[in-house]
PDB file of C-alpha atoms and ligand atoms in Angstrom:
ATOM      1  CA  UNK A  22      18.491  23.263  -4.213  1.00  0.00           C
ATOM      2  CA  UNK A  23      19.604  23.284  -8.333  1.00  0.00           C
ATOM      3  CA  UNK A  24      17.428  21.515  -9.993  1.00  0.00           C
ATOM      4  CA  UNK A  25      17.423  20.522 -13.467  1.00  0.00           C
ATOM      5  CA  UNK A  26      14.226  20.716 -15.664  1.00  0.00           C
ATOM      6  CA  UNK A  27      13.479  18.180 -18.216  1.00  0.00           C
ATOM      7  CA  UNK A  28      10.037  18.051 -20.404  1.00  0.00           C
ATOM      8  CA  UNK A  29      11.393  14.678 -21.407  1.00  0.00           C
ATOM      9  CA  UNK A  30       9.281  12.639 -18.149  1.00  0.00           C
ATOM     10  CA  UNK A  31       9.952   8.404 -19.377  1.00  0.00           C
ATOM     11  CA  UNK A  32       9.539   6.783 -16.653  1.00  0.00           C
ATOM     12  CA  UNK A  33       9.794   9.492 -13.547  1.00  0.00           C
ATOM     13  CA  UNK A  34      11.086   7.601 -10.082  1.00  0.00           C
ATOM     14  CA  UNK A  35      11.543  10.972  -8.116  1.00  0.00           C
ATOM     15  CA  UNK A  36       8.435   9.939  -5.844  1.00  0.00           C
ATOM     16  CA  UNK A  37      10.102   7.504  -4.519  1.00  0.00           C
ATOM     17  CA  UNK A  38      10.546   5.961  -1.679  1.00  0.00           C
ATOM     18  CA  UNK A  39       6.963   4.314  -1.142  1.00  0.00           C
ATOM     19  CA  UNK A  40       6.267   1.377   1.184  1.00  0.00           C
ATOM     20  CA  UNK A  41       6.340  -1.940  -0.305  1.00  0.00           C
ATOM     21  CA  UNK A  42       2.946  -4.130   0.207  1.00  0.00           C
ATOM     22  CA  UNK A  43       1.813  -7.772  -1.310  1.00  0.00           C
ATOM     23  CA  UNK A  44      -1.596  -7.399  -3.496  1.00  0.00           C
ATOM     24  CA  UNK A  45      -3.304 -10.847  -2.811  1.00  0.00           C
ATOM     25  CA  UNK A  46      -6.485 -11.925  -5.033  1.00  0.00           C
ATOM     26  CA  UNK A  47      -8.342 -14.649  -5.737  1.00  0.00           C
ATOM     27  CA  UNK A  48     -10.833 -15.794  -8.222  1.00  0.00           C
ATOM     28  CA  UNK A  49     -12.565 -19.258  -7.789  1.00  0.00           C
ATOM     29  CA  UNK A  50      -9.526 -21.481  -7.175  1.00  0.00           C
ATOM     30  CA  UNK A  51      -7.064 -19.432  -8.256  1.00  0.00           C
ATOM     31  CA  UNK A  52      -5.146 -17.599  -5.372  1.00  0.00           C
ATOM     32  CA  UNK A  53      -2.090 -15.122  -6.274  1.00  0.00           C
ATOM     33  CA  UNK A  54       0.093 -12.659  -4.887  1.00  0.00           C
ATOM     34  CA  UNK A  55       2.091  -9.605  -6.791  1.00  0.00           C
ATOM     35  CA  UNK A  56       3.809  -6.438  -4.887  1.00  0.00           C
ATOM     36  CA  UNK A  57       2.440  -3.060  -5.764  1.00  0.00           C
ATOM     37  CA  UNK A  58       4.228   0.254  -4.550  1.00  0.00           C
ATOM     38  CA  UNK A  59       1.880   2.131  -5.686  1.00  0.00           C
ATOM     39  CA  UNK A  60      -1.185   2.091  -3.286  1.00  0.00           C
ATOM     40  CA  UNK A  61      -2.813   4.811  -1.254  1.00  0.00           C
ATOM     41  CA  UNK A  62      -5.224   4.969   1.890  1.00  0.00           C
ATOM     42  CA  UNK A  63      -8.198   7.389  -0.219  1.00  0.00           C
ATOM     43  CA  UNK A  64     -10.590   7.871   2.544  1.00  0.00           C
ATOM     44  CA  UNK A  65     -11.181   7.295   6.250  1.00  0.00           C
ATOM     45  CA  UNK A  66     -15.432   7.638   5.851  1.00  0.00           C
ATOM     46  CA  UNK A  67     -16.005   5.414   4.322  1.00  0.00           C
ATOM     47  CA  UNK A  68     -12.735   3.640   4.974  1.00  0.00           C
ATOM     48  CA  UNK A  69     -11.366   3.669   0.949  1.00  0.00           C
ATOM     49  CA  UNK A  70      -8.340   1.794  -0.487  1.00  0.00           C
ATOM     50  CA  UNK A  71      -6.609   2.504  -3.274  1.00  0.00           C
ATOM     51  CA  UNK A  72      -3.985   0.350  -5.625  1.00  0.00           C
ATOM     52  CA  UNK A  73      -2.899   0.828  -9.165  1.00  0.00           C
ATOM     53  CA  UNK A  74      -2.441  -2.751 -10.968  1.00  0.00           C
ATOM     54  CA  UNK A  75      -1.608  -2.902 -14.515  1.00  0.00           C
ATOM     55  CA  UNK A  76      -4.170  -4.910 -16.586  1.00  0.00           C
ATOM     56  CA  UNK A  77      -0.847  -7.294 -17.750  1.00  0.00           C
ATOM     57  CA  UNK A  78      -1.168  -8.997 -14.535  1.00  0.00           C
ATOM     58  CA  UNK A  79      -3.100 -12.199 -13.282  1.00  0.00           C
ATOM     59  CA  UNK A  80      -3.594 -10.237 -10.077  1.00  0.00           C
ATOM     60  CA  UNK A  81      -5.280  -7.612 -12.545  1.00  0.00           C
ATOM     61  CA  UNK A  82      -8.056 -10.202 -13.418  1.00  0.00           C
ATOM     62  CA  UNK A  83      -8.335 -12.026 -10.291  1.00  0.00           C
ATOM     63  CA  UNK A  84      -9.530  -8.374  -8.838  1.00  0.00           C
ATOM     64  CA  UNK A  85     -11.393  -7.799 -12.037  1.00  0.00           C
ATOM     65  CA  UNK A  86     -13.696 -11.313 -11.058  1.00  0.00           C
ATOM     66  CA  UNK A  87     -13.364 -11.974  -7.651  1.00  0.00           C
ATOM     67  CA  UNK A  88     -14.088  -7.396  -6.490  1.00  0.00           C
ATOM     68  CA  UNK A  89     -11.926  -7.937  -4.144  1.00  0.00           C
ATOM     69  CA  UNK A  90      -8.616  -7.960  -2.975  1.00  0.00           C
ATOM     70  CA  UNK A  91      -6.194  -7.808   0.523  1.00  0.00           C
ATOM     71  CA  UNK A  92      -3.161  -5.446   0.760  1.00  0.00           C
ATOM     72  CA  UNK A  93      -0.466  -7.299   3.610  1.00  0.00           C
ATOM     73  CA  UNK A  94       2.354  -4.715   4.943  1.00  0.00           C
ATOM     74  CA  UNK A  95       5.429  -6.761   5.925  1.00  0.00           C
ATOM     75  CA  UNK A  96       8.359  -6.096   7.788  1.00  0.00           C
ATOM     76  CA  UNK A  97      11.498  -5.379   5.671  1.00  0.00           C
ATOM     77  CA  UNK A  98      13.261  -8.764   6.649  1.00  0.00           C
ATOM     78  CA  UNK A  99      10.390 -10.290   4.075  1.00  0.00           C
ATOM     79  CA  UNK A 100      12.130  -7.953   1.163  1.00  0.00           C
ATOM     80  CA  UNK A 101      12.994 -11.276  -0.416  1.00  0.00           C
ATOM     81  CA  UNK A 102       9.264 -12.444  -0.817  1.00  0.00           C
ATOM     82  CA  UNK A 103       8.488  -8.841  -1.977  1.00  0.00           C
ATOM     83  CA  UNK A 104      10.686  -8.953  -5.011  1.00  0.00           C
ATOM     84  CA  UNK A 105       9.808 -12.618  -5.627  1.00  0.00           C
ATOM     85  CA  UNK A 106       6.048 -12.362  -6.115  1.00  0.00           C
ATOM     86  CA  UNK A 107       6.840  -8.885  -7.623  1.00  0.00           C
ATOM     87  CA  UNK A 108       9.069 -11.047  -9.862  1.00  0.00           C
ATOM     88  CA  UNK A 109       7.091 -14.263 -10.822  1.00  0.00           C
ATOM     89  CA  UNK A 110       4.549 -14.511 -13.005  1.00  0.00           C
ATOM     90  CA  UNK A 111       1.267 -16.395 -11.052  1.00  0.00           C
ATOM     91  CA  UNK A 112      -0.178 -17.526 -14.401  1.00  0.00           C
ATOM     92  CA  UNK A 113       3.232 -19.605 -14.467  1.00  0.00           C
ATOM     93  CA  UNK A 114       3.623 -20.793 -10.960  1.00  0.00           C
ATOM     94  CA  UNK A 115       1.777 -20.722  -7.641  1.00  0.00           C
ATOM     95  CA  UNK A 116       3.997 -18.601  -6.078  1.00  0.00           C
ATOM     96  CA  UNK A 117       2.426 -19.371  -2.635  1.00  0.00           C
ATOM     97  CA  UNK A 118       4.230 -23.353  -2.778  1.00  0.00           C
ATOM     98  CA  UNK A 119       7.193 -21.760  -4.842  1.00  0.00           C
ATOM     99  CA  UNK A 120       8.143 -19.401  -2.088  1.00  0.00           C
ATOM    100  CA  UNK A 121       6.834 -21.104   0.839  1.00  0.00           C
ATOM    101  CA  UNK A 122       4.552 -17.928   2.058  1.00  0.00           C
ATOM    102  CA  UNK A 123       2.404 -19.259   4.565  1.00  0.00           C
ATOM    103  CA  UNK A 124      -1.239 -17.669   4.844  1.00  0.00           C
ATOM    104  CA  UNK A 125      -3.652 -17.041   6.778  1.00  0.00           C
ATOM    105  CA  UNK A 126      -7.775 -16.620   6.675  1.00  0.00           C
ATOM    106  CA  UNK A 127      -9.673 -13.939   5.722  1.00  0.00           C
ATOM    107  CA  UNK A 128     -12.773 -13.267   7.423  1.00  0.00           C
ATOM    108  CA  UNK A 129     -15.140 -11.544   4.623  1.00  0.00           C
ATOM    109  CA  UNK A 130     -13.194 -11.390   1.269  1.00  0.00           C
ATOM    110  CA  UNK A 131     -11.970 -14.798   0.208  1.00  0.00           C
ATOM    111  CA  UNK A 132      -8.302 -13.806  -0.848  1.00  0.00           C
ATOM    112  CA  UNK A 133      -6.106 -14.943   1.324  1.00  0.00           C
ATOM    113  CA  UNK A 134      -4.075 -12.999   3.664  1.00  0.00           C
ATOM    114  CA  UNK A 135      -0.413 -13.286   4.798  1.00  0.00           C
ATOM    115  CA  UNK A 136       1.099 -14.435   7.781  1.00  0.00           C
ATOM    116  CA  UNK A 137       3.863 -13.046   8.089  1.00  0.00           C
ATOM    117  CA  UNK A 138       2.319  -9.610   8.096  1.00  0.00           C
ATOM    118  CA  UNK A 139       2.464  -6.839  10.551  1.00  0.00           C
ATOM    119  CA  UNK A 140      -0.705  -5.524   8.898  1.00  0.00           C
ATOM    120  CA  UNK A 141      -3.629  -6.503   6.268  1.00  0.00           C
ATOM    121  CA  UNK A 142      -6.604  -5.087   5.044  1.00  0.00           C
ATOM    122  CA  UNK A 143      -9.523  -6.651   3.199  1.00  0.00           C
ATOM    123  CA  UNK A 144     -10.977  -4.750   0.559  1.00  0.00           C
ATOM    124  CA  UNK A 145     -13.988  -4.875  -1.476  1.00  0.00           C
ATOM    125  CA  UNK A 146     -14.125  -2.950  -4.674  1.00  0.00           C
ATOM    126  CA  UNK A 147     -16.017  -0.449  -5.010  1.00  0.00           C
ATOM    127  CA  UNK A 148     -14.603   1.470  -8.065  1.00  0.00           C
ATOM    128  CA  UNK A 149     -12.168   1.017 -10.742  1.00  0.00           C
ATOM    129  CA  UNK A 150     -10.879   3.188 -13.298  1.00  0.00           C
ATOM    130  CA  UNK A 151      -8.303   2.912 -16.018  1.00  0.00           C
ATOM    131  CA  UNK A 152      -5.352   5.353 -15.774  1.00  0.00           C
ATOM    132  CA  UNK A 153      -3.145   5.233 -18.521  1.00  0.00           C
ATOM    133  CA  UNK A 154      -1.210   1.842 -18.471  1.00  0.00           C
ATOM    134  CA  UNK A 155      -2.642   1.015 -15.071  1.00  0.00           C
ATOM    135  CA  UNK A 156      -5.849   0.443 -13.078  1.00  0.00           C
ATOM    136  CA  UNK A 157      -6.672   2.201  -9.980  1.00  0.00           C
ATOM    137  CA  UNK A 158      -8.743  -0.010  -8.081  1.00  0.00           C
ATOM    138  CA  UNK A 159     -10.819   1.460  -4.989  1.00  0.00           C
ATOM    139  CA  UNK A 160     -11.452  -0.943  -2.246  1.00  0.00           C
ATOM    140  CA  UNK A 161     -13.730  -0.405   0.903  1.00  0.00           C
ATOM    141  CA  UNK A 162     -11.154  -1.673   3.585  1.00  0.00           C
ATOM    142  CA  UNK A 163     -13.832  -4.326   5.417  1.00  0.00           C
ATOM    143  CA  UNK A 164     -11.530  -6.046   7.829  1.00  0.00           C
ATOM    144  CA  UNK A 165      -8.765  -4.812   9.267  1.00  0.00           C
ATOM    145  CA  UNK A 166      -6.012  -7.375  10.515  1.00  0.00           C
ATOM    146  CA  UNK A 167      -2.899  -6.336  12.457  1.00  0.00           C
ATOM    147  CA  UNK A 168      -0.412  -7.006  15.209  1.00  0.00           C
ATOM    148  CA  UNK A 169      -0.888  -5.045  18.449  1.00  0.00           C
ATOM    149  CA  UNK A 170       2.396  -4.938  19.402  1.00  0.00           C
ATOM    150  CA  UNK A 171       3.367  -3.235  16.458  1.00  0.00           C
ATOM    151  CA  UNK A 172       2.051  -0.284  17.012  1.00  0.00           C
ATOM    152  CA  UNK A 173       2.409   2.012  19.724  1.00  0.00           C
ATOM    153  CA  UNK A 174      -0.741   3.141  22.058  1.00  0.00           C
ATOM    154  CA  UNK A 175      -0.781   6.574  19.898  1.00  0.00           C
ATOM    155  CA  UNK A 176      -1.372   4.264  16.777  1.00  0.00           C
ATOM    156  CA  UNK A 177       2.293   5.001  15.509  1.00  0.00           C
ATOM    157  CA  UNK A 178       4.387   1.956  14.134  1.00  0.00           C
ATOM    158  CA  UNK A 179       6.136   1.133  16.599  1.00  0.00           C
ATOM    159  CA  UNK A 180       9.678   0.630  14.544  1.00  0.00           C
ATOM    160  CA  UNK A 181      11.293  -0.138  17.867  1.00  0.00           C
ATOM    161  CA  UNK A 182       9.270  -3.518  16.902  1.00  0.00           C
ATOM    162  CA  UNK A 183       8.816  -3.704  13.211  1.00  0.00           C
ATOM    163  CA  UNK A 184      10.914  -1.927  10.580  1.00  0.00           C
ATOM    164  CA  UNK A 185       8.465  -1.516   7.525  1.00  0.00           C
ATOM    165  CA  UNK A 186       9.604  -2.929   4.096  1.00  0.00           C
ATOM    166  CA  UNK A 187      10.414   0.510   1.931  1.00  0.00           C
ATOM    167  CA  UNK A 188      11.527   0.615  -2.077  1.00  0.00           C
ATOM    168  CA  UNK A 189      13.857   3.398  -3.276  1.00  0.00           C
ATOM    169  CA  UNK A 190      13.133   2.524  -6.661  1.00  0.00           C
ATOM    170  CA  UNK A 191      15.111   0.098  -8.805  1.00  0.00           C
ATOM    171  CA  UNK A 192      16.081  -2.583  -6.598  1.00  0.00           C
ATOM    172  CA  UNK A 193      17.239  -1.075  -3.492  1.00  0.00           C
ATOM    173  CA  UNK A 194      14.991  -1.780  -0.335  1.00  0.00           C
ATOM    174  CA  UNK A 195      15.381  -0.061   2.912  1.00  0.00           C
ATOM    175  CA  UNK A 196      13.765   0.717   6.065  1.00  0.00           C
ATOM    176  CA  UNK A 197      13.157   3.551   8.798  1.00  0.00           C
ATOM    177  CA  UNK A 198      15.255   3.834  11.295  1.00  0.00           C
ATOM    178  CA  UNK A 199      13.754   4.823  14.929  1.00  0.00           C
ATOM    179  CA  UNK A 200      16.245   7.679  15.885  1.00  0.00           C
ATOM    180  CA  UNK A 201      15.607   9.288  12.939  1.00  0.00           C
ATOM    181  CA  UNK A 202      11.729   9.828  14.277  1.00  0.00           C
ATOM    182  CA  UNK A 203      10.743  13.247  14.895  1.00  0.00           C
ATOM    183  CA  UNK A 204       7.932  14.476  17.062  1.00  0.00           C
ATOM    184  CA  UNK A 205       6.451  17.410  15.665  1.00  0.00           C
ATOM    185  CA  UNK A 206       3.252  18.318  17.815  1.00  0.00           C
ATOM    186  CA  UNK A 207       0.493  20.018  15.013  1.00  0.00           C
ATOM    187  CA  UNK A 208      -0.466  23.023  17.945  1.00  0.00           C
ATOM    188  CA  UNK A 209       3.310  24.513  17.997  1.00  0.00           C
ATOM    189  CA  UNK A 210       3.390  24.453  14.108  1.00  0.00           C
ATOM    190  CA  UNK A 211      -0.560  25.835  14.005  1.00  0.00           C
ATOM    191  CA  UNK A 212      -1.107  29.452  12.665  1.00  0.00           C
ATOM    192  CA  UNK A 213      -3.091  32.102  14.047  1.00  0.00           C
ATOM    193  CA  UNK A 214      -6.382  30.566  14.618  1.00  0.00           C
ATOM    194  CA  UNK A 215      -9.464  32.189  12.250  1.00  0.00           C
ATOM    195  CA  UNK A 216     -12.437  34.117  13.864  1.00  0.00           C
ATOM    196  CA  UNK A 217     -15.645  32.063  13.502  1.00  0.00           C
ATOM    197  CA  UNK A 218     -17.355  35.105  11.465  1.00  0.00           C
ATOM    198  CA  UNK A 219     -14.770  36.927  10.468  1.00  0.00           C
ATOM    199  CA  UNK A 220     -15.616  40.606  10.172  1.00  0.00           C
ATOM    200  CA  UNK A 221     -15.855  42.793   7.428  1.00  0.00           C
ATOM    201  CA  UNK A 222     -13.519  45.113   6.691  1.00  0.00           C
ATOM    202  CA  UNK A 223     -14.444  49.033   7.829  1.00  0.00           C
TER     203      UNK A 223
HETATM  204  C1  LIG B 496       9.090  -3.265  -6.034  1.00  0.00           C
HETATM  205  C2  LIG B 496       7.996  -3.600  -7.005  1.00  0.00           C
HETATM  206  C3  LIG B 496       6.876  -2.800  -7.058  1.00  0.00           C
HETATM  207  C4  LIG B 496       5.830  -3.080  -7.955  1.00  0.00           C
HETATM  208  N1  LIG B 496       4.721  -2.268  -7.960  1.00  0.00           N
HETATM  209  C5  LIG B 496       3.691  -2.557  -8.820  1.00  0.00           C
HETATM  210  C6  LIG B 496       2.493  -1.779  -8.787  1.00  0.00           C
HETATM  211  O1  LIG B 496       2.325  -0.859  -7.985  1.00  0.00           O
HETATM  212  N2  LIG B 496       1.511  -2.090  -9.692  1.00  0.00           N
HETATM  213  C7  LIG B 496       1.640  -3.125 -10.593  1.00  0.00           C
HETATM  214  O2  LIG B 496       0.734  -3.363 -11.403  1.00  0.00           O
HETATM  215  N3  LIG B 496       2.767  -3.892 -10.612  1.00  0.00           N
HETATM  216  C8  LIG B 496       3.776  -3.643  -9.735  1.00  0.00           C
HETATM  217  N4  LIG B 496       4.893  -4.433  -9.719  1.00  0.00           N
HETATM  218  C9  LIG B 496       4.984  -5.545 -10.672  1.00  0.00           C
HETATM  219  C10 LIG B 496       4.219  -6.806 -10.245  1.00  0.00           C
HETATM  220  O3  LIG B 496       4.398  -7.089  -8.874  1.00  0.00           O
HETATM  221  C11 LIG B 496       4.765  -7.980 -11.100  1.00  0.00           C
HETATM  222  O4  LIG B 496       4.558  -7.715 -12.472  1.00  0.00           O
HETATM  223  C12 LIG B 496       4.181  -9.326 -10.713  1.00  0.00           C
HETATM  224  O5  LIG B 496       5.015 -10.324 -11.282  1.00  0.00           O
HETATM  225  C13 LIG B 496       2.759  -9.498 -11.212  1.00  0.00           C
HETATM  226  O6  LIG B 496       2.347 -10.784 -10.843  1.00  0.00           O
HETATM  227  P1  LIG B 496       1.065 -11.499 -11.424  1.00  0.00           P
HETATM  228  O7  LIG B 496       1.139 -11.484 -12.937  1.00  0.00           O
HETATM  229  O8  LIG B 496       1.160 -12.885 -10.853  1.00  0.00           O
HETATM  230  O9  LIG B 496      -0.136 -10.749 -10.936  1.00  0.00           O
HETATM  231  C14 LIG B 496       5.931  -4.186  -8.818  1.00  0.00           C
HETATM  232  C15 LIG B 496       7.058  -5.020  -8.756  1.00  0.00           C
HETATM  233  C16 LIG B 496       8.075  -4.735  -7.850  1.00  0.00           C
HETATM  234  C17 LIG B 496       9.263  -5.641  -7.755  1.00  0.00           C
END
């Protein structure tokens, strides 16, 4: 492929498309809700969660408080509560009431959770670490909530059931589309397997 080179980076977007998830927090009795795109499974052992919030939002210092904070994955028909609690601002509205988004208990973190989510993790926060204009915050996933029927038996999302919420960038939203899926088995695509002690050369 031609590529052009530029030295001039602004605000790069060529990393996109990333799944869209809601952030939730809260801090005493203040409960909020902000999408993030970018967010990142860090670790299975421990189980390690990662998010980048900027330190402009109230979800910023509800983590900041509370050290803690749930990450909901919703299908892509919910697009339009993605963009409006990526939108709204919770230190001017409750954007739970505003927007109608129903939710739904935690069990050991005290942000609340989403309903209307295929999956949700609670995290606990074990690190945090400015980045530039952002704040990667490292959660220990806790509790892990999700719908069993929307994944398959092999742990796959099963997008004959759900179709994930996915940004482009922008404001364009899409989703993955089953017959594009690919099965790709890792032992037909695995090299030449290593001797154990491999010997020296003569
Ligand atoms: C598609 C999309 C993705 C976003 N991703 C992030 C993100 O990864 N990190 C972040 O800090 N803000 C992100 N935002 C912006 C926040 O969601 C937005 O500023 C929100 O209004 C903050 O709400 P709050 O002030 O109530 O916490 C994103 C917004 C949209 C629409």
């Amino acid at each position: 492929m031609d590529k052009t080179v530029t030295h001039d980076v602004g605000r790069f977007f060529h990393h996109y498309p990333h799944q869209a998830v809601v952030v939730t927090a809260r801090s005493k009795d203040k409960e909020n809700a902000m999408t993030a795109v970018w967010h990142s499974p860090v670790s299975y052992s421990p189980p390690l969660y990662g998010v980048a919030v900027s330190p402009r939002r109230l979800t910023y210092r509800l983590i900041m408080e509370s050290r803690e904070f749930g990450i909901n994955f919703l299908p892509v028909e919910q697009a339009d509560v993605i963009v409006q609690v990526g939108v709204a601002k919770g230190d001017d509205v409750d954007k739970f009431t505003a927007f109608n988004i129903s939710r739904q208990s935690p069990t050991i973190i005290s942000a609340p959770l989403l309903s209307d989510a295929y999956a949700c993790y609670e995290c606990r926060v074990v690190d945090h670490r400015s980045y530039g204009d952002h704040t990667m915050f490292i959660g220990e996933v806790v509790a892990v909530h999700f719908s069993p029927k929307a994944f398959t038996s092999q742990e796959i999302l099963d997008l004959k059931h759900v179709l994930p919420a996915l940004y482009l960038g922008g404001d364009t939203y899409f989703s993955a589309d089953h017959n594009s899926q690919r099965l790709l088995g890792r032992q037909t695509y695995k090299g030449p397997s290593e001797p154990r002690h491999p010997r020296r050369p003569r």
